[in-house]
Amino acid sequence: MLFSKLFRLLVLGGAIVGSASGCAGPGQAQPAADKKADDRDGGASSDSRSAQTQDADGGTAQTQAADGGSAADGGGGGVLGW
Amino acid sequence: MDEVRRLAGAAWAFRARVEREASSRFARLADAIPVFDPASPVPDLLRRAAGDEDRHALLCAELAAAYGSPAPASTMDVRIAPRSLGPRDAVLYEVVAACCITETESVATLATLLAEQVEPRVRTVLHEIARDEVVHGRIGWAHLSREAAARDVSFLSPWVPSMLAGTVEDGLFSTAAPAPEDEELLRHGVLPRPRKKEIFLRTLEEVVFPGLEKLGVSASPARAWLLSALRHVGA
């Protein structure tokens, strides 16, 4: 019960909020030349407890490799919460 | 009792830190989104959410101090997107990790705690935070929904395991017997580990994964990662 309510409240409710002001354009991303890794990672320490960067752990690195990314070239992390 | 108070204080001090970091992240993401989606309502919501998180951090820090564990005042804004992603994809990665996964899990945890017998002061704090966290979770689904309507977001799918791996705290999947102080900790707003694991898994299976799939992000790699993580600890 809690979880189906959460799905409606968050996922469906969020989709409604997202559609409130028209749509995002597909071609408005910054050019590839602006894709500087340090724009996103610069100055960030890797020792935070609440934002963890994924190391090259078996399954994760393999699935990333299928998409062209890899843990070795700066794998993504996640955010610890409650 | 001293051990319960120490553990409760540490948990609330950690939450204060989590809330501060969320504030910094939300403020940064609010500035990034208008570059590619100027009509989005999400940046305003993120700015409001950043203010909420500052307030939550204070509430958590006050509780931590009441349990004898002052929360550290410093904070860091840690960027978590993979380096191979461009700016727009990196924003989407971070919004999904922070809001669709972490905030959604937080709402489930808060709702579970509020259904329990907790100390009155703890209940007041939980209630105030829960009200805002619903909005914060919704922000992530709003942004993913807009992006999914505008372009292919399936590139995220192989990255969801990394988001999950970074969300899970050490020992969450452990099959170790509950600690004697677990039930007592519940009164102070801290879920026993087996309960936390159950809530985490059900939220993934019934909210996060279906939500991602509804919006064009396959949850298959995430399900495989979860299965592997559970097998690894023999759960």
Coordinates of N, CA and C in Angstrom, one line a residue, chain B:
Chain B
M1 N 21.8 2.0 27.5 CA 21.1 3.2 27.0 C 22.1 4.2 26.4
D2 N 23.3 4.3 27.0 CA 24.4 5.2 26.5 C 24.7 4.8 25.1
E3 N 24.8 3.5 24.8 CA 25.1 3.1 23.4 C 24.0 3.4 22.5
V4 N 22.8 3.3 22.9 CA 21.6 3.7 22.0 C 21.7 5.2 21.7
R5 N 22.0 6.0 22.7 CA 22.1 7.5 22.5 C 23.3 7.8 21.6
R6 N 24.3 7.1 21.8 CA 25.5 7.3 20.9 C 25.2 7.0 19.4
L7 N 24.6 5.9 19.2 CA 24.2 5.5 17.9 C 23.2 6.4 17.3
A8 N 22.2 6.8 18.1 CA 21.2 7.7 17.5 C 21.8 9.0 17.2
G9 N 22.7 9.5 18.0 CA 23.4 10.8 17.8 C 24.2 10.7 16.5
A10 N 24.9 9.6 16.3 CA 25.7 9.5 15.1 C 24.8 9.4 13.9
A11 N 23.7 8.8 14.0 CA 22.8 8.7 12.8 C 22.2 10.1 12.5
W12 N 21.8 10.8 13.5 CA 21.3 12.2 13.2 C 22.4 13.1 12.7
A13 N 23.6 13.0 13.2 CA 24.7 13.8 12.7 C 25.0 13.5 11.3
F14 N 25.0 12.2 10.9 CA 25.2 11.8 9.5 C 24.1 12.4 8.6
R15 N 22.9 12.4 9.1 CA 21.7 12.9 8.3 C 21.9 14.4 8.1
A16 N 22.4 15.1 9.2 CA 22.7 16.6 9.0 C 23.7 16.8 7.9
R17 N 24.7 15.9 7.8 CA 25.7 16.1 6.7 C 25.0 15.8 5.3
V18 N 24.2 14.7 5.3 CA 23.6 14.4 4.0 C 22.7 15.5 3.5
E19 N 22.0 16.2 4.5 CA 21.1 17.2 4.1 C 21.8 18.5 3.6
R20 N 23.0 18.7 4.2 CA 23.8 19.9 3.8 C 24.3 19.6 2.4
E21 N 24.8 18.4 2.2 CA 25.3 18.1 0.8 C 24.2 18.2 -0.2
A22 N 23.0 17.8 0.1 CA 21.9 17.8 -0.8 C 21.6 19.3 -1.2
S23 N 21.7 20.2 -0.2 CA 21.5 21.6 -0.4 C 22.4 22.1 -1.5
S24 N 23.7 21.8 -1.3 CA 24.7 22.3 -2.3 C 24.5 21.7 -3.7
R25 N 24.1 20.4 -3.7 CA 23.9 19.8 -5.0 C 22.7 20.4 -5.7
F26 N 21.6 20.6 -5.0 CA 20.4 21.1 -5.6 C 20.6 22.5 -6.1
A27 N 21.3 23.3 -5.4 CA 21.6 24.7 -5.8 C 22.4 24.7 -7.1
R28 N 23.4 23.8 -7.2 CA 24.2 23.7 -8.4 C 23.4 23.2 -9.6
L29 N 22.6 22.2 -9.4 CA 21.8 21.6 -10.5 C 20.7 22.6 -11.0
A30 N 20.2 23.4 -10.0 CA 19.3 24.5 -10.4 C 19.9 25.4 -11.4
D31 N 21.2 25.7 -11.3 CA 21.8 26.6 -12.2 C 22.1 26.0 -13.5
A32 N 22.3 24.7 -13.5 CA 22.7 24.0 -14.8 C 21.6 23.7 -15.7
I33 N 20.4 23.4 -15.2 CA 19.3 23.0 -16.1 C 18.8 24.0 -17.1
P34 N 18.7 25.3 -16.7 CA 18.2 26.3 -17.7 C 19.1 26.4 -19.0
V35 N 20.3 26.0 -18.9 CA 21.2 26.0 -20.1 C 20.6 25.3 -21.3
F36 N 20.0 24.1 -21.0 CA 19.4 23.3 -22.0 C 17.9 23.2 -22.0
D37 N 17.3 23.6 -20.9 CA 15.8 23.6 -20.7 C 15.3 24.8 -20.0
P38 N 15.3 26.0 -20.7 CA 14.9 27.2 -20.1 C 13.5 27.3 -19.5
A39 N 12.6 26.5 -20.1 CA 11.2 26.5 -19.7 C 10.9 25.6 -18.5
S40 N 11.9 24.9 -18.0 CA 11.7 23.9 -17.0 C 11.2 24.5 -15.7
P41 N 10.2 23.9 -15.0 CA 9.9 24.4 -13.7 C 10.9 23.8 -12.6
V42 N 11.7 22.9 -13.0 CA 12.6 22.1 -12.0 C 13.6 23.1 -11.3
P43 N 14.3 24.0 -12.0 CA 15.2 24.8 -11.3 C 14.6 25.6 -10.1
D44 N 13.5 26.1 -10.3 CA 12.8 26.8 -9.1 C 12.6 25.9 -8.0
L45 N 12.1 24.7 -8.3 CA 11.8 23.7 -7.3 C 13.1 23.3 -6.6
L46 N 14.2 23.2 -7.4 CA 15.5 22.8 -6.8 C 16.0 23.8 -5.8
R47 N 15.8 25.1 -6.2 CA 16.3 26.2 -5.3 C 15.5 26.2 -4.0
R48 N 14.2 26.0 -4.1 CA 13.4 25.9 -2.9 C 13.8 24.6 -2.1
A49 N 14.1 23.6 -2.8 CA 14.6 22.3 -2.1 C 15.9 22.5 -1.4
A50 N 16.8 23.3 -2.0 CA 18.1 23.6 -1.4 C 17.8 24.3 0.0
G51 N 16.9 25.3 0.0 CA 16.6 25.9 1.3 C 16.0 25.0 2.3
D52 N 15.1 24.1 1.8 CA 14.5 23.1 2.7 C 15.6 22.2 3.3
E53 N 16.6 21.8 2.5 CA 17.7 20.9 3.0 C 18.5 21.6 4.1
D54 N 18.7 22.9 3.9 CA 19.5 23.7 4.9 C 18.7 23.6 6.2
R55 N 17.4 23.8 6.1 CA 16.6 23.8 7.4 C 16.6 22.4 8.0
H56 N 16.5 21.4 7.1 CA 16.5 20.0 7.6 C 17.9 19.7 8.3
A57 N 18.9 20.2 7.7 CA 20.3 20.0 8.3 C 20.3 20.6 9.7
L58 N 19.7 21.7 9.9 CA 19.7 22.3 11.3 C 18.9 21.5 12.2
L59 N 17.7 21.0 11.8 CA 16.9 20.1 12.6 C 17.6 18.9 13.0
C60 N 18.3 18.2 12.0 CA 19.0 17.0 12.3 C 20.2 17.3 13.2
A61 N 20.9 18.4 13.0 CA 22.1 18.7 13.9 C 21.6 19.0 15.3
E62 N 20.4 19.6 15.5 CA 19.9 19.9 16.8 C 19.6 18.6 17.5
L63 N 19.0 17.6 16.8 CA 18.8 16.3 17.4 C 20.1 15.6 17.7
A64 N 21.0 15.7 16.8 CA 22.3 15.0 17.1 C 22.9 15.6 18.3
A65 N 22.9 16.9 18.5 CA 23.5 17.5 19.6 C 22.7 17.1 20.9
A66 N 21.4 17.0 20.8 CA 20.6 16.5 22.0 C 21.0 15.1 22.4
Y67 N 21.5 14.3 21.5 CA 22.0 13.0 21.8 C 23.5 12.9 22.1
G68 N 24.1 14.1 22.1 CA 25.5 14.2 22.5 C 26.4 14.0 21.4
S69 N 26.0 14.2 20.1 CA 26.9 14.0 19.0 C 26.8 15.2 18.0
P70 N 27.6 16.2 18.3 CA 27.5 17.4 17.4 C 27.8 17.0 16.0
A71 N 27.1 17.6 15.1 CA 27.3 17.3 13.6 C 28.4 18.3 13.1
P72 N 29.2 17.8 12.2 CA 30.3 18.7 11.7 C 29.6 19.8 10.8
A73 N 30.2 21.0 10.9 CA 29.6 22.1 10.2 C 29.9 22.2 8.7
S74 N 31.1 21.6 8.4 CA 31.6 21.7 7.0 C 30.8 20.8 6.0
T75 N 30.8 21.1 4.8 CA 30.1 20.3 3.8 C 30.9 20.3 2.5
M76 N 30.6 19.3 1.6 CA 31.3 19.3 0.3 C 30.3 19.1 -0.7
D77 N 30.5 19.7 -1.9 CA 29.6 19.4 -3.0 C 30.3 18.4 -3.9
V78 N 29.9 17.2 -3.8 CA 30.6 16.1 -4.6 C 29.8 15.8 -5.8
R79 N 30.5 15.9 -7.0 CA 29.8 15.7 -8.3 C 30.0 14.2 -8.6
I80 N 29.0 13.5 -8.9 CA 29.0 12.1 -9.0 C 28.8 11.5 -10.4
A81 N 28.6 12.3 -11.4 CA 28.3 11.8 -12.7 C 29.6 11.3 -13.3
P82 N 29.5 10.2 -14.1 CA 30.7 9.7 -14.8 C 31.3 10.7 -15.7
R83 N 32.6 10.7 -15.8 CA 33.4 11.7 -16.6 C 33.1 11.6 -18.1
S84 N 32.6 10.4 -18.5 CA 32.4 10.3 -20.0 C 31.1 10.9 -20.4
L85 N 30.3 11.4 -19.5 CA 29.0 12.0 -19.9 C 29.2 13.5 -20.2
G86 N 28.4 14.0 -21.2 CA 28.4 15.4 -21.4 C 27.6 16.1 -20.4
P87 N 27.6 17.5 -20.4 CA 27.0 18.2 -19.3 C 25.5 17.9 -19.1
R88 N 24.7 17.8 -20.2 CA 23.3 17.6 -20.0 C 23.0 16.2 -19.4
D89 N 23.8 15.2 -20.0 CA 23.6 13.8 -19.5 C 24.1 13.7 -18.0
A90 N 25.1 14.5 -17.7 CA 25.7 14.5 -16.3 C 24.6 15.0 -15.3
V91 N 23.9 16.1 -15.7 CA 22.9 16.6 -14.9 C 21.8 15.6 -14.7
L92 N 21.4 14.9 -15.8 CA 20.3 13.9 -15.7 C 20.8 12.8 -14.8
Y93 N 22.0 12.3 -14.9 CA 22.5 11.3 -14.1 C 22.4 11.7 -12.6
E94 N 22.8 12.9 -12.3 CA 22.9 13.3 -10.9 C 21.5 13.5 -10.3
V95 N 20.6 14.1 -11.1 CA 19.2 14.2 -10.7 C 18.6 12.9 -10.4
V96 N 18.8 11.9 -11.3 CA 18.2 10.6 -11.1 C 18.8 10.0 -9.8
A97 N 20.1 10.0 -9.7 CA 20.8 9.4 -8.5 C 20.3 10.1 -7.2
A98 N 20.3 11.4 -7.2 CA 20.0 12.1 -6.0 C 18.5 12.1 -5.6
C99 N 17.6 12.3 -6.6 CA 16.2 12.5 -6.4 C 15.4 11.2 -6.6
C100 N 15.5 10.6 -7.9 CA 14.7 9.5 -8.2 C 15.0 8.3 -7.3
I101 N 16.3 8.2 -6.9 CA 16.7 7.0 -6.1 C 16.8 7.4 -4.6
T102 N 17.7 8.4 -4.3 CA 18.0 8.6 -2.9 C 16.8 9.3 -2.2
E103 N 16.2 10.3 -2.8 CA 15.1 11.0 -2.1 C 13.9 10.1 -2.1
T104 N 13.7 9.3 -3.1 CA 12.5 8.4 -3.1 C 12.7 7.4 -2.0
E105 N 13.9 6.9 -1.8 CA 14.2 5.9 -0.7 C 14.0 6.6 0.6
S106 N 14.4 7.9 0.7 CA 14.3 8.6 2.0 C 12.8 8.8 2.3
V107 N 12.0 9.1 1.4 CA 10.5 9.3 1.6 C 10.0 8.0 2.2
A108 N 10.3 6.8 1.6 CA 9.9 5.5 2.1 C 10.3 5.3 3.6
T109 N 11.6 5.6 3.9 CA 12.1 5.5 5.2 C 11.4 6.4 6.2
L110 N 11.2 7.6 5.8 CA 10.5 8.5 6.7 C 9.1 8.1 7.0
A111 N 8.4 7.6 5.9 CA 7.0 7.2 6.1 C 6.9 6.0 7.0
T112 N 7.9 5.1 6.9 CA 8.0 3.9 7.8 C 8.2 4.4 9.2
L113 N 9.2 5.3 9.4 CA 9.5 5.7 10.8 C 8.3 6.4 11.4
L114 N 7.5 7.2 10.6 CA 6.4 7.9 11.1 C 5.2 7.0 11.5
A115 N 5.3 5.8 11.0 CA 4.2 4.8 11.4 C 4.6 4.1 12.7
E116 N 5.8 4.4 13.3 CA 6.2 3.7 14.5 C 6.1 4.6 15.7
Q117 N 6.3 4.0 16.9 CA 6.2 4.8 18.1 C 7.6 5.5 18.3
V118 N 7.7 6.7 18.0 CA 9.0 7.4 18.2 C 8.8 8.6 19.2
E119 N 9.9 9.0 19.8 CA 10.0 10.1 20.7 C 9.3 11.3 20.1
P120 N 8.5 12.1 20.9 CA 7.8 13.2 20.4 C 8.7 14.2 19.6
R121 N 9.9 14.5 20.2 CA 10.8 15.5 19.5 C 11.2 14.9 18.2
V122 N 11.5 13.6 18.1 CA 11.9 13.0 16.9 C 10.8 13.0 15.9
R123 N 9.6 12.8 16.3 CA 8.4 12.7 15.4 C 8.2 14.1 14.8
T124 N 8.4 15.2 15.6 CA 8.2 16.5 15.0 C 9.2 16.8 13.9
V125 N 10.4 16.4 14.1 CA 11.4 16.6 13.0 C 11.1 15.7 11.8
L126 N 10.8 14.4 12.1 CA 10.5 13.5 11.0 C 9.4 14.0 10.1
H127 N 8.4 14.5 10.8 CA 7.2 15.0 10.1 C 7.5 16.2 9.2
E128 N 8.3 17.1 9.7 CA 8.6 18.3 9.0 C 9.5 18.0 7.7
I129 N 10.4 17.1 8.0 CA 11.3 16.7 6.8 C 10.5 15.9 5.8
A130 N 9.6 15.0 6.2 CA 8.9 14.1 5.3 C 8.1 14.9 4.3
R131 N 7.5 16.0 4.8 CA 6.6 16.8 4.0 C 7.4 17.4 2.8
D132 N 8.6 17.8 3.1 CA 9.5 18.4 2.0 C 10.1 17.3 1.1
E133 N 10.4 16.2 1.7 CA 11.1 15.1 0.9 C 10.2 14.6 -0.2
V134 N 9.0 14.6 0.0 CA 8.0 14.2 -1.1 C 8.2 15.1 -2.3
V135 N 8.3 16.4 -2.1 CA 8.5 17.3 -3.2 C 9.9 17.0 -3.8
H136 N 10.9 16.8 -3.0 CA 12.3 16.6 -3.5 C 12.3 15.3 -4.4
G137 N 11.7 14.3 -4.0 CA 11.6 13.1 -4.8 C 10.9 13.3 -6.1
R138 N 9.9 14.1 -6.0 CA 9.1 14.4 -7.2 C 9.9 15.2 -8.3
I139 N 10.8 16.0 -7.8 CA 11.6 16.9 -8.6 C 12.4 16.0 -9.6
G140 N 12.9 14.9 -9.1 CA 13.7 14.0 -9.9 C 12.9 13.4 -11.0
W141 N 11.7 12.9 -10.6 CA 10.8 12.3 -11.6 C 10.3 13.3 -12.6
A142 N 10.2 14.6 -12.2 CA 9.7 15.6 -13.1 C 10.8 15.9 -14.1
H143 N 12.1 16.0 -13.7 CA 13.2 16.2 -14.6 C 13.4 15.1 -15.6
L144 N 13.3 13.8 -15.1 CA 13.5 12.7 -15.9 C 12.4 12.6 -17.0
S145 N 11.2 12.9 -16.5 CA 10.0 12.9 -17.4 C 10.2 13.9 -18.5
R146 N 10.7 15.1 -18.2 CA 10.9 16.1 -19.3 C 12.0 15.7 -20.3
E147 N 13.0 15.2 -19.7 CA 14.1 14.7 -20.6 C 13.7 13.5 -21.5
A148 N 12.9 12.6 -20.9 CA 12.4 11.5 -21.7 C 11.5 11.9 -22.8
A149 N 10.8 13.0 -22.6 CA 9.9 13.5 -23.6 C 10.6 14.2 -24.7
A150 N 11.8 14.6 -24.4 CA 12.6 15.4 -25.4 C 13.7 14.6 -26.1
R151 N 14.1 13.5 -25.5 CA 15.2 12.7 -26.2 C 15.3 11.3 -25.6
D152 N 16.3 10.6 -26.1 CA 16.5 9.2 -25.7 C 17.3 9.2 -24.4
V153 N 16.7 8.7 -23.3 CA 17.4 8.7 -22.0 C 17.9 7.3 -21.6
S154 N 17.8 6.4 -22.6 CA 18.2 5.0 -22.3 C 19.6 4.8 -21.9
F155 N 20.5 5.8 -22.3 CA 21.9 5.7 -21.9 C 22.1 5.5 -20.4
L156 N 21.1 6.0 -19.6 CA 21.2 5.9 -18.2 C 21.2 4.5 -17.6
S157 N 20.5 3.6 -18.4 CA 20.3 2.3 -17.8 C 21.5 1.5 -17.3
P158 N 22.6 1.5 -18.1 CA 23.8 0.8 -17.5 C 24.5 1.5 -16.3
W159 N 24.1 2.8 -16.1 CA 24.7 3.5 -15.0 C 23.9 3.4 -13.7
V160 N 22.7 2.9 -13.8 CA 21.9 2.8 -12.5 C 22.6 1.9 -11.5
P161 N 23.2 0.8 -11.9 CA 24.0 0.0 -10.8 C 25.0 0.9 -10.1
S162 N 25.7 1.8 -10.8 CA 26.7 2.6 -10.1 C 26.0 3.6 -9.1
M163 N 24.8 4.1 -9.5 CA 24.0 4.9 -8.6 C 23.6 4.2 -7.4
L164 N 23.2 2.9 -7.6 CA 22.7 2.1 -6.4 C 23.9 1.7 -5.5
A165 N 25.0 1.4 -6.1 CA 26.2 1.0 -5.3 C 26.6 2.1 -4.4
G166 N 26.5 3.4 -4.9 CA 26.9 4.5 -4.1 C 25.8 4.9 -3.1
T167 N 24.6 4.4 -3.3 CA 23.5 4.7 -2.3 C 23.5 3.8 -1.1
V168 N 24.0 2.6 -1.3 CA 23.9 1.6 -0.3 C 25.0 1.8 0.7
E169 N 24.7 1.9 2.0 CA 25.7 2.0 3.0 C 26.3 0.6 3.3
D170 N 27.5 0.6 3.9 CA 28.1 -0.6 4.2 C 27.3 -1.5 5.1
G171 N 27.1 -2.8 4.7 CA 26.5 -3.7 5.6 C 25.0 -3.7 5.4
L172 N 24.4 -2.9 4.5 CA 22.9 -2.9 4.4 C 22.4 -4.3 4.1
F173 N 23.1 -5.0 3.2 CA 22.6 -6.3 2.8 C 23.0 -7.5 3.7
S174 N 23.7 -7.1 4.8 CA 24.2 -8.1 5.7 C 23.1 -9.0 6.2
T175 N 23.4 -10.3 6.4 CA 22.4 -11.2 7.0 C 22.7 -11.4 8.5
A176 N 23.5 -10.5 9.1 CA 23.9 -10.7 10.5 C 22.6 -10.5 11.4
A177 N 22.6 -11.1 12.5 CA 21.5 -11.0 13.4 C 21.3 -9.5 13.9
P178 N 20.1 -9.1 14.1 CA 19.9 -7.7 14.6 C 20.6 -7.5 15.9
A179 N 21.1 -6.3 16.1 CA 21.8 -5.9 17.3 C 20.8 -5.7 18.4
P180 N 21.2 -6.0 19.7 CA 20.2 -5.9 20.8 C 19.6 -4.5 20.9
E181 N 20.3 -3.4 20.5 CA 19.8 -2.1 20.6 C 18.9 -1.6 19.5
D182 N 18.7 -2.5 18.5 CA 18.0 -2.1 17.3 C 16.6 -1.6 17.5
E183 N 15.8 -2.3 18.3 CA 14.4 -1.9 18.6 C 14.4 -0.6 19.3
E184 N 15.3 -0.5 20.3 CA 15.3 0.8 21.1 C 15.7 2.0 20.2
L185 N 16.5 1.7 19.2 CA 16.9 2.8 18.3 C 15.7 3.3 17.4
L186 N 14.8 2.5 17.2 CA 13.6 2.9 16.4 C 12.9 4.0 17.1
R187 N 12.8 4.0 18.4 CA 12.2 5.1 19.1 C 12.9 6.5 18.9
H188 N 14.2 6.4 18.5 CA 14.9 7.6 18.3 C 15.1 7.9 16.8
G189 N 14.3 7.2 16.0 CA 14.2 7.6 14.6 C 15.3 6.9 13.7
V190 N 15.7 5.7 14.1 CA 16.7 5.0 13.4 C 16.2 3.6 13.1
L191 N 16.0 3.3 11.8 CA 15.5 1.9 11.5 C 16.5 0.8 11.7
P192 N 16.1 -0.3 12.3 CA 17.0 -1.4 12.4 C 17.4 -1.9 11.0
R193 N 18.6 -2.4 10.9 CA 19.1 -2.8 9.6 C 18.2 -3.7 8.8
P194 N 17.7 -4.8 9.4 CA 16.8 -5.7 8.5 C 15.6 -4.9 8.0
R195 N 15.1 -4.0 8.8 CA 13.9 -3.2 8.3 C 14.3 -2.3 7.2
K196 N 15.5 -1.7 7.4 CA 16.0 -0.7 6.4 C 16.2 -1.4 5.1
K197 N 16.8 -2.6 5.2 CA 17.0 -3.4 3.9 C 15.7 -3.7 3.2
E198 N 14.7 -4.1 4.0 CA 13.4 -4.5 3.4 C 12.8 -3.2 2.7
I199 N 12.8 -2.1 3.4 CA 12.3 -0.9 2.8 C 13.0 -0.5 1.5
F200 N 14.3 -0.6 1.6 CA 15.2 -0.2 0.5 C 14.8 -1.1 -0.7
L201 N 14.7 -2.4 -0.5 CA 14.4 -3.3 -1.6 C 13.0 -3.1 -2.2
R202 N 12.1 -3.0 -1.3 CA 10.7 -2.8 -1.8 C 10.5 -1.5 -2.6
T203 N 11.2 -0.5 -2.1 CA 11.1 0.8 -2.8 C 11.7 0.7 -4.2
L204 N 12.8 0.0 -4.3 CA 13.4 -0.2 -5.6 C 12.4 -0.9 -6.5
E205 N 12.0 -2.1 -6.0 CA 11.1 -3.0 -6.8 C 9.8 -2.4 -7.2
E206 N 9.2 -1.6 -6.3 CA 7.8 -1.1 -6.5 C 7.7 0.3 -6.9
V207 N 8.8 1.1 -6.7 CA 8.7 2.5 -7.0 C 9.8 2.9 -8.1
V208 N 11.0 2.7 -7.7 CA 12.1 3.2 -8.5 C 12.2 2.5 -9.9
F209 N 12.3 1.2 -9.8 CA 12.5 0.4 -11.1 C 11.3 0.6 -12.0
P210 N 10.0 0.5 -11.5 CA 8.9 0.8 -12.4 C 8.9 2.2 -12.9
G211 N 9.3 3.1 -12.1 CA 9.3 4.5 -12.5 C 10.4 4.7 -13.7
L212 N 11.5 4.2 -13.5 CA 12.6 4.3 -14.5 C 12.1 3.7 -15.8
E213 N 11.5 2.5 -15.7 CA 11.0 1.8 -16.9 C 9.9 2.6 -17.6
K214 N 9.0 3.1 -16.8 CA 7.9 3.9 -17.4 C 8.5 5.1 -18.2
L215 N 9.6 5.6 -17.8 CA 10.2 6.8 -18.5 C 11.3 6.5 -19.4
G216 N 11.5 5.2 -19.8 CA 12.4 4.9 -20.9 C 13.8 4.4 -20.5
V217 N 14.0 4.1 -19.2 CA 15.3 3.7 -18.7 C 15.1 2.2 -18.2
S218 N 15.7 1.3 -18.9 CA 15.5 -0.1 -18.5 C 16.2 -0.3 -17.1
A219 N 15.5 -1.1 -16.3 CA 16.0 -1.4 -15.0 C 16.7 -2.8 -14.9
S220 N 16.8 -3.4 -16.1 CA 17.4 -4.7 -16.1 C 18.8 -4.8 -15.5
P221 N 19.8 -3.9 -15.9 CA 21.1 -3.9 -15.3 C 21.0 -3.7 -13.8
A222 N 20.1 -2.8 -13.3 CA 19.9 -2.6 -11.9 C 19.4 -3.8 -11.2
R223 N 18.5 -4.5 -11.8 CA 18.0 -5.7 -11.2 C 19.1 -6.8 -11.1
A224 N 19.9 -6.9 -12.1 CA 21.0 -7.8 -12.1 C 22.0 -7.5 -11.0
W225 N 22.3 -6.2 -10.9 CA 23.2 -5.7 -9.8 C 22.7 -6.1 -8.5
L226 N 21.4 -5.9 -8.3 CA 20.8 -6.1 -7.0 C 20.8 -7.6 -6.6
L227 N 20.5 -8.4 -7.6 CA 20.6 -9.9 -7.4 C 22.0 -10.3 -7.0
S228 N 22.9 -9.8 -7.7 CA 24.3 -10.1 -7.5 C 24.7 -9.7 -6.0
A229 N 24.3 -8.5 -5.7 CA 24.6 -8.0 -4.3 C 24.0 -8.8 -3.2
L230 N 22.8 -9.3 -3.5 CA 22.1 -10.1 -2.5 C 22.7 -11.5 -2.4
R231 N 23.1 -12.0 -3.6 CA 23.7 -13.3 -3.6 C 25.1 -13.3 -2.9
H232 N 25.8 -12.2 -3.1 CA 27.1 -12.0 -2.5 C 27.1 -12.2 -1.0
V233 N 26.0 -11.7 -0.4 CA 26.0 -11.8 1.1 C 25.1 -13.0 1.5
G234 N 24.6 -13.7 0.6 CA 23.8 -14.9 0.9 C 22.5 -14.6 1.4
A235 N 21.9 -13.4 1.0 CA 20.6 -13.0 1.5 C 19.5 -13.7 0.7

